[in-house]
XYZ file of C-alpha atoms in Angstrom:
578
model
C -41.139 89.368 -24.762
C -44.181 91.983 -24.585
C -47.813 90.874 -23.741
C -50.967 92.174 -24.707
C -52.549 94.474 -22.334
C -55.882 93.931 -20.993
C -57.007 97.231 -19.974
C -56.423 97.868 -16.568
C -54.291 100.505 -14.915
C -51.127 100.506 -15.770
C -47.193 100.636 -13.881
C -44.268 101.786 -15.626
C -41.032 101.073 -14.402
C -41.946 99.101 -11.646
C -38.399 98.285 -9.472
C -40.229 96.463 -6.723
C -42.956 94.770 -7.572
C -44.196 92.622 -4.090
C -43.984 96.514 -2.116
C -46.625 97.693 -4.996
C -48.979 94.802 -5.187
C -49.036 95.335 -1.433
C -49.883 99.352 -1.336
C -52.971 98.681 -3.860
C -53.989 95.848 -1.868
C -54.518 98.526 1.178
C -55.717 101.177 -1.162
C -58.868 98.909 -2.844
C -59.068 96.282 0.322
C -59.024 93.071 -1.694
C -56.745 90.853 -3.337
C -55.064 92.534 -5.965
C -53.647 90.679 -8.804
C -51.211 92.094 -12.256
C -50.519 91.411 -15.712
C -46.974 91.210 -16.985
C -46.502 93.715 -20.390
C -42.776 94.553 -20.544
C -39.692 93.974 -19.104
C -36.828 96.422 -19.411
C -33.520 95.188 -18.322
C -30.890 97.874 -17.418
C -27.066 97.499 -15.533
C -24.795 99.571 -13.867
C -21.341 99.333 -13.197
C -19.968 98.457 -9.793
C -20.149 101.241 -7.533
C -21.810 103.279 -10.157
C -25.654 104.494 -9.428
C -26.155 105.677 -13.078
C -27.920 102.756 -14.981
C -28.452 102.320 -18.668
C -30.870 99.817 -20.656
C -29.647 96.942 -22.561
C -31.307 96.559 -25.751
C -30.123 93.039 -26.482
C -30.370 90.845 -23.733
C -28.410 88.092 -25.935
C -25.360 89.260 -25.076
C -25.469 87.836 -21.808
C -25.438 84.351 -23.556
C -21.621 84.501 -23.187
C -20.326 83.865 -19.572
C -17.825 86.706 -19.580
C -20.762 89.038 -19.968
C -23.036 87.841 -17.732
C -20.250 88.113 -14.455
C -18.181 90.776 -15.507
C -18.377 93.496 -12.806
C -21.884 94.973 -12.619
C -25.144 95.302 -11.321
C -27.812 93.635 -13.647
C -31.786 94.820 -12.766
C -35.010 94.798 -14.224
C -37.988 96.871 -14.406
C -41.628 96.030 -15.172
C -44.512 97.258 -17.432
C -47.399 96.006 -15.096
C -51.018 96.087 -15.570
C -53.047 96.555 -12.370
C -56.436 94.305 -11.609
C -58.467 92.928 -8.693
C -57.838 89.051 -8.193
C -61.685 88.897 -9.056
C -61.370 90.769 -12.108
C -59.263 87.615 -13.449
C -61.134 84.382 -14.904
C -59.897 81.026 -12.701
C -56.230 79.725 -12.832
C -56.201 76.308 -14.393
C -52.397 75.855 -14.414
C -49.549 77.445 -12.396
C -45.462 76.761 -11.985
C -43.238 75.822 -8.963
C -39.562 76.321 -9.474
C -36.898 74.570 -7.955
C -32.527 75.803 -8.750
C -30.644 73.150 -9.315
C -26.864 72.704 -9.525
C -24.259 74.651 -11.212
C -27.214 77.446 -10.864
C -29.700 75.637 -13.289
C -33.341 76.919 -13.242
C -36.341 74.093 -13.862
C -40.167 74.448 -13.024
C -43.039 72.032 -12.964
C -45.725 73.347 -15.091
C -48.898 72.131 -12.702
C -52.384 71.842 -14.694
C -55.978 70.901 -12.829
C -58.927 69.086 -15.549
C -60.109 72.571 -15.941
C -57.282 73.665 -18.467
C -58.392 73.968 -22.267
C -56.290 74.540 -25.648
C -56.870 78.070 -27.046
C -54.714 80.091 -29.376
C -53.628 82.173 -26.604
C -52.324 79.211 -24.274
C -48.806 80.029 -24.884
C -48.742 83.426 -24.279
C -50.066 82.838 -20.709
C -48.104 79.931 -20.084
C -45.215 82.337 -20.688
C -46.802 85.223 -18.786
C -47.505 82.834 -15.846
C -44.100 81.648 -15.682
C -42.407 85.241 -15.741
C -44.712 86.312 -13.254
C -43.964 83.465 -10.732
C -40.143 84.221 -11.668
C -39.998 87.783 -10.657
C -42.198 87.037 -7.810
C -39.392 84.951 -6.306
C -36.298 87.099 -7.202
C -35.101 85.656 -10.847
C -34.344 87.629 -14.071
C -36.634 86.509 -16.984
C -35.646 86.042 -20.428
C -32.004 86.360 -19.623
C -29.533 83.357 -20.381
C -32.936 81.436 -20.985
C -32.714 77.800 -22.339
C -32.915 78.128 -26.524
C -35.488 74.872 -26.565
C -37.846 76.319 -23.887
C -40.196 77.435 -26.543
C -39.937 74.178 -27.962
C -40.783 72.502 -24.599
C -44.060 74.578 -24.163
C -44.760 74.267 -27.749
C -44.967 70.381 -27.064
C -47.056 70.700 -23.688
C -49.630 72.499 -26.148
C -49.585 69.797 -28.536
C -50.368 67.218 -25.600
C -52.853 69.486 -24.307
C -54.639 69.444 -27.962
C -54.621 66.240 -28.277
C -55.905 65.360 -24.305
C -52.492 63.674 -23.976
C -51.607 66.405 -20.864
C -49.557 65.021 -17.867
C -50.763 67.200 -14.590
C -46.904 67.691 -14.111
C -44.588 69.140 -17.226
C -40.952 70.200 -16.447
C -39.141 72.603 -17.787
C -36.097 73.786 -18.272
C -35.952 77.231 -17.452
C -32.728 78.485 -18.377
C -28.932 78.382 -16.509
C -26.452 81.097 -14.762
C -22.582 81.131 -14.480
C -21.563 78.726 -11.918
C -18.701 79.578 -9.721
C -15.331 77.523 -9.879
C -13.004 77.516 -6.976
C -9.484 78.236 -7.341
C -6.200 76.456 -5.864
C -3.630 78.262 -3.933
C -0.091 77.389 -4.913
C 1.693 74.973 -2.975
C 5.141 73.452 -2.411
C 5.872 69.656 -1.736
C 9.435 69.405 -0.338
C 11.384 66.337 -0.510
C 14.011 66.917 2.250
C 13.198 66.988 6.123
C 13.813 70.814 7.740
C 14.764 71.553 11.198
C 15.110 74.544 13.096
C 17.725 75.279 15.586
C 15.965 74.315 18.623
C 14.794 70.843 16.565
C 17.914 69.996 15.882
C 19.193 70.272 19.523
C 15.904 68.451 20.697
C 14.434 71.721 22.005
C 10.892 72.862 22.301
C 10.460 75.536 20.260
C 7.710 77.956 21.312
C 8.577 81.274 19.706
C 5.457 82.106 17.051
C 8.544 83.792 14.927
C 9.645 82.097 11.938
C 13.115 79.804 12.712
C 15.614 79.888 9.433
C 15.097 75.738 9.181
C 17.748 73.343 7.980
C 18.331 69.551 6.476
C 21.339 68.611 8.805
C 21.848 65.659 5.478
C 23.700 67.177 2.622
C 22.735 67.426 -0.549
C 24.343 67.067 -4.068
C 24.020 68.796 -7.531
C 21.296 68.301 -9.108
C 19.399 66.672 -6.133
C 15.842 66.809 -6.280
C 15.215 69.622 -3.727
C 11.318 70.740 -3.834
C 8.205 71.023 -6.196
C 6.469 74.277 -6.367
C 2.390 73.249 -7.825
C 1.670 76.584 -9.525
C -1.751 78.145 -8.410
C -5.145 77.890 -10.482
C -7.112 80.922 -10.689
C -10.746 80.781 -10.144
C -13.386 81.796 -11.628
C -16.971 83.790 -9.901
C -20.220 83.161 -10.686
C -23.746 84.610 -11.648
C -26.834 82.863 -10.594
C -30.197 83.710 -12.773
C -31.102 85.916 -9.904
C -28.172 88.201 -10.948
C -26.176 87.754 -7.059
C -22.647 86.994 -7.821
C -21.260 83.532 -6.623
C -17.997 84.884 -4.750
C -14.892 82.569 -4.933
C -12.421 82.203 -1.956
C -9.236 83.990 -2.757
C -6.179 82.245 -3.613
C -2.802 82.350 -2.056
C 0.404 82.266 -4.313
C 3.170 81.201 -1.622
C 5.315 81.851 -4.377
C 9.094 80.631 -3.131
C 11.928 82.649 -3.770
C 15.377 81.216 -4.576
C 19.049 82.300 -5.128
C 21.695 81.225 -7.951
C 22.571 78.086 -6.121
C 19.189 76.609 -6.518
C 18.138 76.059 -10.061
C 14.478 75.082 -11.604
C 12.738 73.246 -14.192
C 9.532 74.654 -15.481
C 6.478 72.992 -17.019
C 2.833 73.956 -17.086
C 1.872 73.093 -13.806
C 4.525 72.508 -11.564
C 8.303 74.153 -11.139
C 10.966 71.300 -9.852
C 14.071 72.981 -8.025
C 17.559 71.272 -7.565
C 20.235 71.774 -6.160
C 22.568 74.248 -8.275
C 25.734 73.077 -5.993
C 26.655 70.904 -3.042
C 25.623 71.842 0.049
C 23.240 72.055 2.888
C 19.516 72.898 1.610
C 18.280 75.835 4.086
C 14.845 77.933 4.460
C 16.425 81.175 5.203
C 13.255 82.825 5.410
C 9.410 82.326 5.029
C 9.077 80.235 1.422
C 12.647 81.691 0.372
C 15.535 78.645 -0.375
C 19.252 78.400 -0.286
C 21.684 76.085 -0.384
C 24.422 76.787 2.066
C 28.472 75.748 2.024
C 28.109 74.972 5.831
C 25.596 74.787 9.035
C 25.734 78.355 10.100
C 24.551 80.323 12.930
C 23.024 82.810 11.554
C 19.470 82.252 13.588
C 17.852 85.259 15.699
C 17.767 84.142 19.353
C 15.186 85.770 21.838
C 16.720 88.342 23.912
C 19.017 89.751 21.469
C 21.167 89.042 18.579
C 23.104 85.435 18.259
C 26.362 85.720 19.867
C 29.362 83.230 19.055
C 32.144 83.028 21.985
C 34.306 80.432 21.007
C 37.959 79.854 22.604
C 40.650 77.824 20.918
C 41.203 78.346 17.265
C 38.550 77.963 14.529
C 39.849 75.771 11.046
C 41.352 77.140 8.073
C 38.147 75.931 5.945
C 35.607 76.895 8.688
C 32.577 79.123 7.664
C 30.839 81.222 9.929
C 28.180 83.684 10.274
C 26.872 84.950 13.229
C 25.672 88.227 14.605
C 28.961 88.823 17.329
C 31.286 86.800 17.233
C 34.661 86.241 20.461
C 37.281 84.519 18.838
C 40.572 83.398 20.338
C 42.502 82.182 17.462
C 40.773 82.543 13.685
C 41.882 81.056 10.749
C 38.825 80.644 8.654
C 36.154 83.177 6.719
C 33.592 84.436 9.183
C 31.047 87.103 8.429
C 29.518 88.891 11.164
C 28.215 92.158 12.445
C 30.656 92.644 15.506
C 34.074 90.458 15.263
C 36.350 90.650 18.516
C 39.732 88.556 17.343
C 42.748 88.071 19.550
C 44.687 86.210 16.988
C 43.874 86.213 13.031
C 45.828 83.853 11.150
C 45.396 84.026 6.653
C 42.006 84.017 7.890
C 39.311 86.205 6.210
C 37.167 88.859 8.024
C 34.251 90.759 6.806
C 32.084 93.173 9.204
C 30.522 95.799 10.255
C 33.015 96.373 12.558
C 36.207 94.650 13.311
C 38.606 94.352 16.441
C 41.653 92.297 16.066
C 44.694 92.464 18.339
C 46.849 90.922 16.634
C 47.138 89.929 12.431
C 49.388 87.923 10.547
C 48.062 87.016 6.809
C 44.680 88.212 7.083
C 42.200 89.921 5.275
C 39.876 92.353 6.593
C 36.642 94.056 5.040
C 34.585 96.383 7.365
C 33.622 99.691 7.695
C 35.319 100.487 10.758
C 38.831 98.004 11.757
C 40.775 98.763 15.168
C 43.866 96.964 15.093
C 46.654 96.581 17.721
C 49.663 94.934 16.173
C 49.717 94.601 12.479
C 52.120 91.795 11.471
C 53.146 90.961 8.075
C 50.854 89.910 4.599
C 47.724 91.697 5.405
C 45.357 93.322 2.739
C 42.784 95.258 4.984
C 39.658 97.308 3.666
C 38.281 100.019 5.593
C 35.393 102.122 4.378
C 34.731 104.393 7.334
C 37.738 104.119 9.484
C 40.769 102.383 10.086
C 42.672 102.491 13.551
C 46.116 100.745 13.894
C 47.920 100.664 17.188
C 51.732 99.341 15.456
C 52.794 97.979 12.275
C 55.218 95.730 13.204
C 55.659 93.440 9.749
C 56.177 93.830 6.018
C 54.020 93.767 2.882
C 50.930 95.010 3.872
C 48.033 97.390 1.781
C 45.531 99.514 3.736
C 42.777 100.123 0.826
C 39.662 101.898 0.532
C 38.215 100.232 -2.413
C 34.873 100.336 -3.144
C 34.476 97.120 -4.827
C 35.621 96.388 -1.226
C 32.702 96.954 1.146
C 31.550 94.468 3.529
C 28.259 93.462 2.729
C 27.941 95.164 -0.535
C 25.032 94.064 -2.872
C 26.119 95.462 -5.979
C 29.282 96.579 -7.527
C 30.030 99.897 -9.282
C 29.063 99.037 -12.666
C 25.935 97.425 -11.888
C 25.012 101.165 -10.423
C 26.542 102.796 -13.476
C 24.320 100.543 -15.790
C 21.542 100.720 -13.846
C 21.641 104.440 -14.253
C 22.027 104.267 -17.873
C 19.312 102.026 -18.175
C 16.385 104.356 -16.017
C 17.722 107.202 -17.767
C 16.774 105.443 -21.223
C 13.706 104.216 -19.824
C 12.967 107.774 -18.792
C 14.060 109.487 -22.012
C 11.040 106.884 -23.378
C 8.425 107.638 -21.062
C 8.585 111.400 -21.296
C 8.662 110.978 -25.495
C 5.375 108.616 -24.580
C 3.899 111.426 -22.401
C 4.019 114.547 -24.122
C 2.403 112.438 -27.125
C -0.450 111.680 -25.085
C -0.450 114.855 -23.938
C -0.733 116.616 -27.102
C -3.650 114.448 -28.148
C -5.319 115.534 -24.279
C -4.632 118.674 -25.041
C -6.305 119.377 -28.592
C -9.493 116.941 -27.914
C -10.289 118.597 -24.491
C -12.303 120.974 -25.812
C -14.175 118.920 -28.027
C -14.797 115.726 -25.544
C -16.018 118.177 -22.708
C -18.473 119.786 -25.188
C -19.757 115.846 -26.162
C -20.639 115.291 -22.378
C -22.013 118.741 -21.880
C -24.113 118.698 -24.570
C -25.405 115.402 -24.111
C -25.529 114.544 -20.369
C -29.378 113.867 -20.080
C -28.592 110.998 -22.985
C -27.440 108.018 -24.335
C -24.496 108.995 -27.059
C -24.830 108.184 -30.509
C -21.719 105.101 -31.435
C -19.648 108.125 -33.257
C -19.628 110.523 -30.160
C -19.110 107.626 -27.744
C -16.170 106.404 -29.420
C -14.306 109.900 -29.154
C -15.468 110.155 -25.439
C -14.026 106.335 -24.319
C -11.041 107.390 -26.436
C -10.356 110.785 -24.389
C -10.793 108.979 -21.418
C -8.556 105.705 -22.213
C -6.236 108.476 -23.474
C -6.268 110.195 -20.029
C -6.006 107.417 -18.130
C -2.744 106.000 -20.082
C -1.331 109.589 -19.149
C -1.697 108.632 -15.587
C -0.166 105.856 -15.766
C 2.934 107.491 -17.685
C 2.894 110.025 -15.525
C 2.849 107.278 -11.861
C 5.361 105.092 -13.373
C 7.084 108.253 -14.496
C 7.273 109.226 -10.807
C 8.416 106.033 -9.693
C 11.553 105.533 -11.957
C 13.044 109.232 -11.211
C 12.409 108.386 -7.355
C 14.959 105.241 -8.158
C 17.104 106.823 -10.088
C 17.369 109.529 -7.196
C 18.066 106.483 -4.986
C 20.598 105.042 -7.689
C 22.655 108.028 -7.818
C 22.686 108.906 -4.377
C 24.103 105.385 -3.570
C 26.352 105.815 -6.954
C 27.799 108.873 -5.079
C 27.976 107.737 -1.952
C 30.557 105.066 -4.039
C 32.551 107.223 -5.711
C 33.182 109.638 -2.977
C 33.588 107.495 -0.282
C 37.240 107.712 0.019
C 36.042 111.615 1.313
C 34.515 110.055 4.524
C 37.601 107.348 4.963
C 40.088 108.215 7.792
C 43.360 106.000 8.409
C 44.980 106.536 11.975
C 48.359 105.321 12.794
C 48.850 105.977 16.853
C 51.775 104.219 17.158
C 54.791 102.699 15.518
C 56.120 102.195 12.013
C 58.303 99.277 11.181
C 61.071 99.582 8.662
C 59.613 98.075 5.681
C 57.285 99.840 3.867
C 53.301 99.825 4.099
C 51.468 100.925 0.657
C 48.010 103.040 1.212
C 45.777 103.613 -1.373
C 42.504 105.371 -2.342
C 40.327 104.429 -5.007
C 38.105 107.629 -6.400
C 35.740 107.900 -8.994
C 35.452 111.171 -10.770
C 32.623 111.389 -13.547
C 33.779 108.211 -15.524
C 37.210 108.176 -14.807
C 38.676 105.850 -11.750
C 41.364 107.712 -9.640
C 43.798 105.788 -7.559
C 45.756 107.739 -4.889
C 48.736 105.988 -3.446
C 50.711 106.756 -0.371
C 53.928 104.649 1.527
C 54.446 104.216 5.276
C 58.078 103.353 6.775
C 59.760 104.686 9.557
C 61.535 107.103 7.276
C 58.012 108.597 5.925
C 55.521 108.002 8.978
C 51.927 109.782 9.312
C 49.187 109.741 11.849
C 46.267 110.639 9.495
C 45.635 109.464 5.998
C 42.971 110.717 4.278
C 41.586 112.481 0.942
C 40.264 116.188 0.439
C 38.912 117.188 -2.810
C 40.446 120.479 -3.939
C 38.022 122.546 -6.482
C 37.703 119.660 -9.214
C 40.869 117.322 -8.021
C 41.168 115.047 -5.073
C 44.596 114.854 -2.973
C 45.833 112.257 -0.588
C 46.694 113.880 2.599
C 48.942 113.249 5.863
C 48.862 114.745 8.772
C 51.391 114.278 12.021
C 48.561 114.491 14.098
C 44.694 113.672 14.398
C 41.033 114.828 15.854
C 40.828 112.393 19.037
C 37.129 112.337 18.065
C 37.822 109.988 15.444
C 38.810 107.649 17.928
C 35.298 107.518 19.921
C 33.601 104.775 18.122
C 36.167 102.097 19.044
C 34.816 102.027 22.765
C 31.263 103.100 21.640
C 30.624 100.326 18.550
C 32.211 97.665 20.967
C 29.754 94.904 22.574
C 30.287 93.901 25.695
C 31.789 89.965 26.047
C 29.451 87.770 27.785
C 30.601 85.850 30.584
């Protein structure tokens, strides 16, 4: 809305209007009062300084508009005058904010006031002036019936029907709406190791936790309530109405828990029989057995059992001091007098004595090797005697203690980045063209025109240079971030295939009759390689291992060995507690 001026000095672009009504108050010495002619509105973006006007103020109307991320100001056309100079106030406004950032104002009128054709203009000027006065943005997301509010005040007021107090409704911001962090409601009690032995736990580190209870598939395990986002807000003074942020605590699962998913909430069951475990901070297993796989202060979990563990025992630990073992145990240190058809997997493995058994680790030091063993090295295998019959020493690499992935899911995930690759780069020099031959052009636009606003036509090429630019980035980032993993990929895909290279077999000792079969499992390019070798007393050796000769690889044996490659077996080995 513009006002009429009344011929006083006049203020363009005034920012701050209470600092210049007090500088002209100390310049004339009396009370200094203004007229309101203009207001400009102008916005810049967040942690931009360069502001531009807003010719239609309407378009804050919708809510998106009004708090999307910027800086919304206004400057005043102001006409100067001393509080004298200006004939007696008859009416005035008080505003009060209500909720959900409404804006209402009592219109207050003394017996002095009189109907004149220019009543509503000064109503209007009154209440902007009393609005910027106190910090709020005029004419902006203003009610659409205010004019027909004053319009009936002025009717009153002709007919000598006026009320000393009118309210109005001013106009009404963006309120702010709080969001809800996710949260999950679980339906089965958890324990951690030191609540389950009826100890107080006191360590501020998170405690794998446990239902001791079983549970069954398709039991009813937890319910995750998805999170709500929020939303800000914008009161009519233009300060954003901050929101607290939300927190996903998004849990993770494995394939033996499975979920249903609606709109707001996910249910997880049980995918299998078991025992329902917290493995880690909001992530959810279900487990064949209770394990004792939990950190311990002072070190790592230790497991020194004597007797002889059962066939269908399960155990993980960290060490483990078995007498007899004749279940599956996983571990990062196994020491094993006795294994019997039991299964082994490790980082590193001492047995004394095996009959039956099967053993994955990277490095295996075995004293007596009976009969019926498949054992898996990967770095090194160490055998005292073989004493028995039928048994394989393999380095297979589908054979690796601990592995996460097997061959082909390397091989295919390969393929896949390289595709994805292939598509990015066709993507990029696309872009790149179109960077290339509007350069020119866009930075003669902004040169050109830097002191002003662009025209629509010019704009549009400019936003599309820069959106253009901006997509190359990203290309170019994501481009970056798939050839770092498929650098990773292959080096682990390599470290596969030619892992029989690093593999040593030692045989200090004896050779029974019978014969033992060795093999190695290579990969060369795409085609799988499988070097075999046979141990008896008739054909003994005291180092197995494969060289790769110019394109080939060849299974070697030697009659003797580096007694270096012996050194780990006292160095890897953890001392027994007492």
């Amino acid at each position: 809305m513009r006002f009429a001026p009344k011929g006083f000095k006049t203020f363009n672009d005034v920012s701050n209007l209470k600092n210049l009504l007090i500088e002209q108050k100390k310049q004339f010495q009396c009370e200094i009062d203004f007229y309101l002619l203009e207001v400009k509105t102008i916005y810049a973006k967040k942690g931009e300084t360069k502001y531009k006007s807003i010719a239609d103020i309407g378009i804050f109307n919708k809510n998106s508009n009004f708090i999307s991320n910027i800086t919304i100001r206004q400057l005043y056309k102001i006409e100067i005058c001393k509080k004298e100079e200006k004939p007696p106030r008859t009416f005035g406004f008080k505003l009060f904010p209500g909720e959900n950032t409404t804006l209402r104002a009592i219109l207050l009128c003394n017996n002095q006031i009189k109907y004149h054709k220019d009543i509503k203009s000064e109503i209007y000027q009154e209440l902007y002036k009393t609005m910027i006065l106190q910090g709020y943005l005029v004419g902006i997301r203003e009610y659409g019936k205010l004019s027909l509010q004053i319009d009936k005040f002025i009717k009153d007021l002709e007919n000598k029907k006026i009320e000393p107090k009118t309210i109005l409704n001013i106009g009404v911001g963006v309120a702010s709406k709080e969001g809800r962090s996710g949260d999950i409601k679980i339906y089965h009690e958890l324990k951690s190791e030191s609540e389950i032995n009826g100890e107080e736990n006191t360590s501020e580190e998170f405690s794998p936790r446990l239902c001791i209870n079983a549970v069954r598939k398709g039991d009813l395990l937890f319910e995750y309530i998805k999170p709500i986002s929020g939303n800000i807000g914008r009161d009519l003074k233009g300060e954003i109405l901050p929101i607290k942020q939300i927190v996903t605590n998004t849990p993770k699962i494995d394939s033996t828990i499975r979920l249903r998913e609606d709109t707001q909430i996910i249910k997880y069951q049980a995918g299998k029989d078991g025992f329902f475990k917290e493995v880690a901070p909001l992530s959810f297993s279900i487990v064949d057995e209770l394990d004792m796989n939990q950190p311990k202060e002072g070190g790592a979990k230790t497991l020194n059992m004597s007797g002889s563990t059962h066939s269908n025992s399960k155990i993980t630990t960290d060490i483990a001091y078995i007498d007899s073992h004749r279940g599956s145990i996983k571990a990062n240190v196994v020491v094993i007098d006795v294994l019997e058809k039991g299964v082994v997997e490790a980082k590193v493995a001492y047995i004394n004595n095996t009959l039956g058994g099967t053993i994955i680790a990277d490095y295996i030091y075995i004293k007596e090797v009976r009969s019926y063993n498949e054992i898996y090295p990967r770095y090194s295998l160490i055998v005292d005697n073989i004493v028995g019959e039928h048994n394989t020493f393999e380095l297979n690499p589908t054979k690796f203690a601990f592995s996460r992935r097997d061959r082909v899911e390397y091989v295919m995930l390969s393929d896949q980045i390289r595709i994805r690759l292939r598509h990015l780069k066709k993507l990029m020099d696309e872009v790149y063209s179109y960077l290339l031959a509007s350069q020119g052009k866009t930075h003669k636009i902004k040169q050109d025109n830097k002191d002003e606003k662009l025209p629509k036509n010019l704009q549009s090429i400019v936003d599309q240079y820069d959106k253009s630019l901006e997509r190359y980035q990203q290309y170019l980032e994501e481009y970056r971030e798939i050839a770092n993993l498929y650098y990773t990929n292959e080096v682990r895909l390599k470290n596969i295939d030619e892992a029989a290279l690093k593999t040593k077999m030692i045989i200090r000792g004896d050779i029974s009759e019978a014969e033992t079969i060795v093999k190695f499992k290579i990969y060369n390019g795409n085609r799988e390689e499988l070097l075999k070798s046979v141990l008896s007393k008739e054909a003994p050796a005291k180092l197995l291992e494969v060289i790769k000769d110019g394109d080939f690889y060849r299974l070697k044996s030697e009659d003797s060995y580096d007694p270096n490659y012996l050194q780990w077996i006292e160095k890897l080995k953890p001392p027994k507690p007492d």
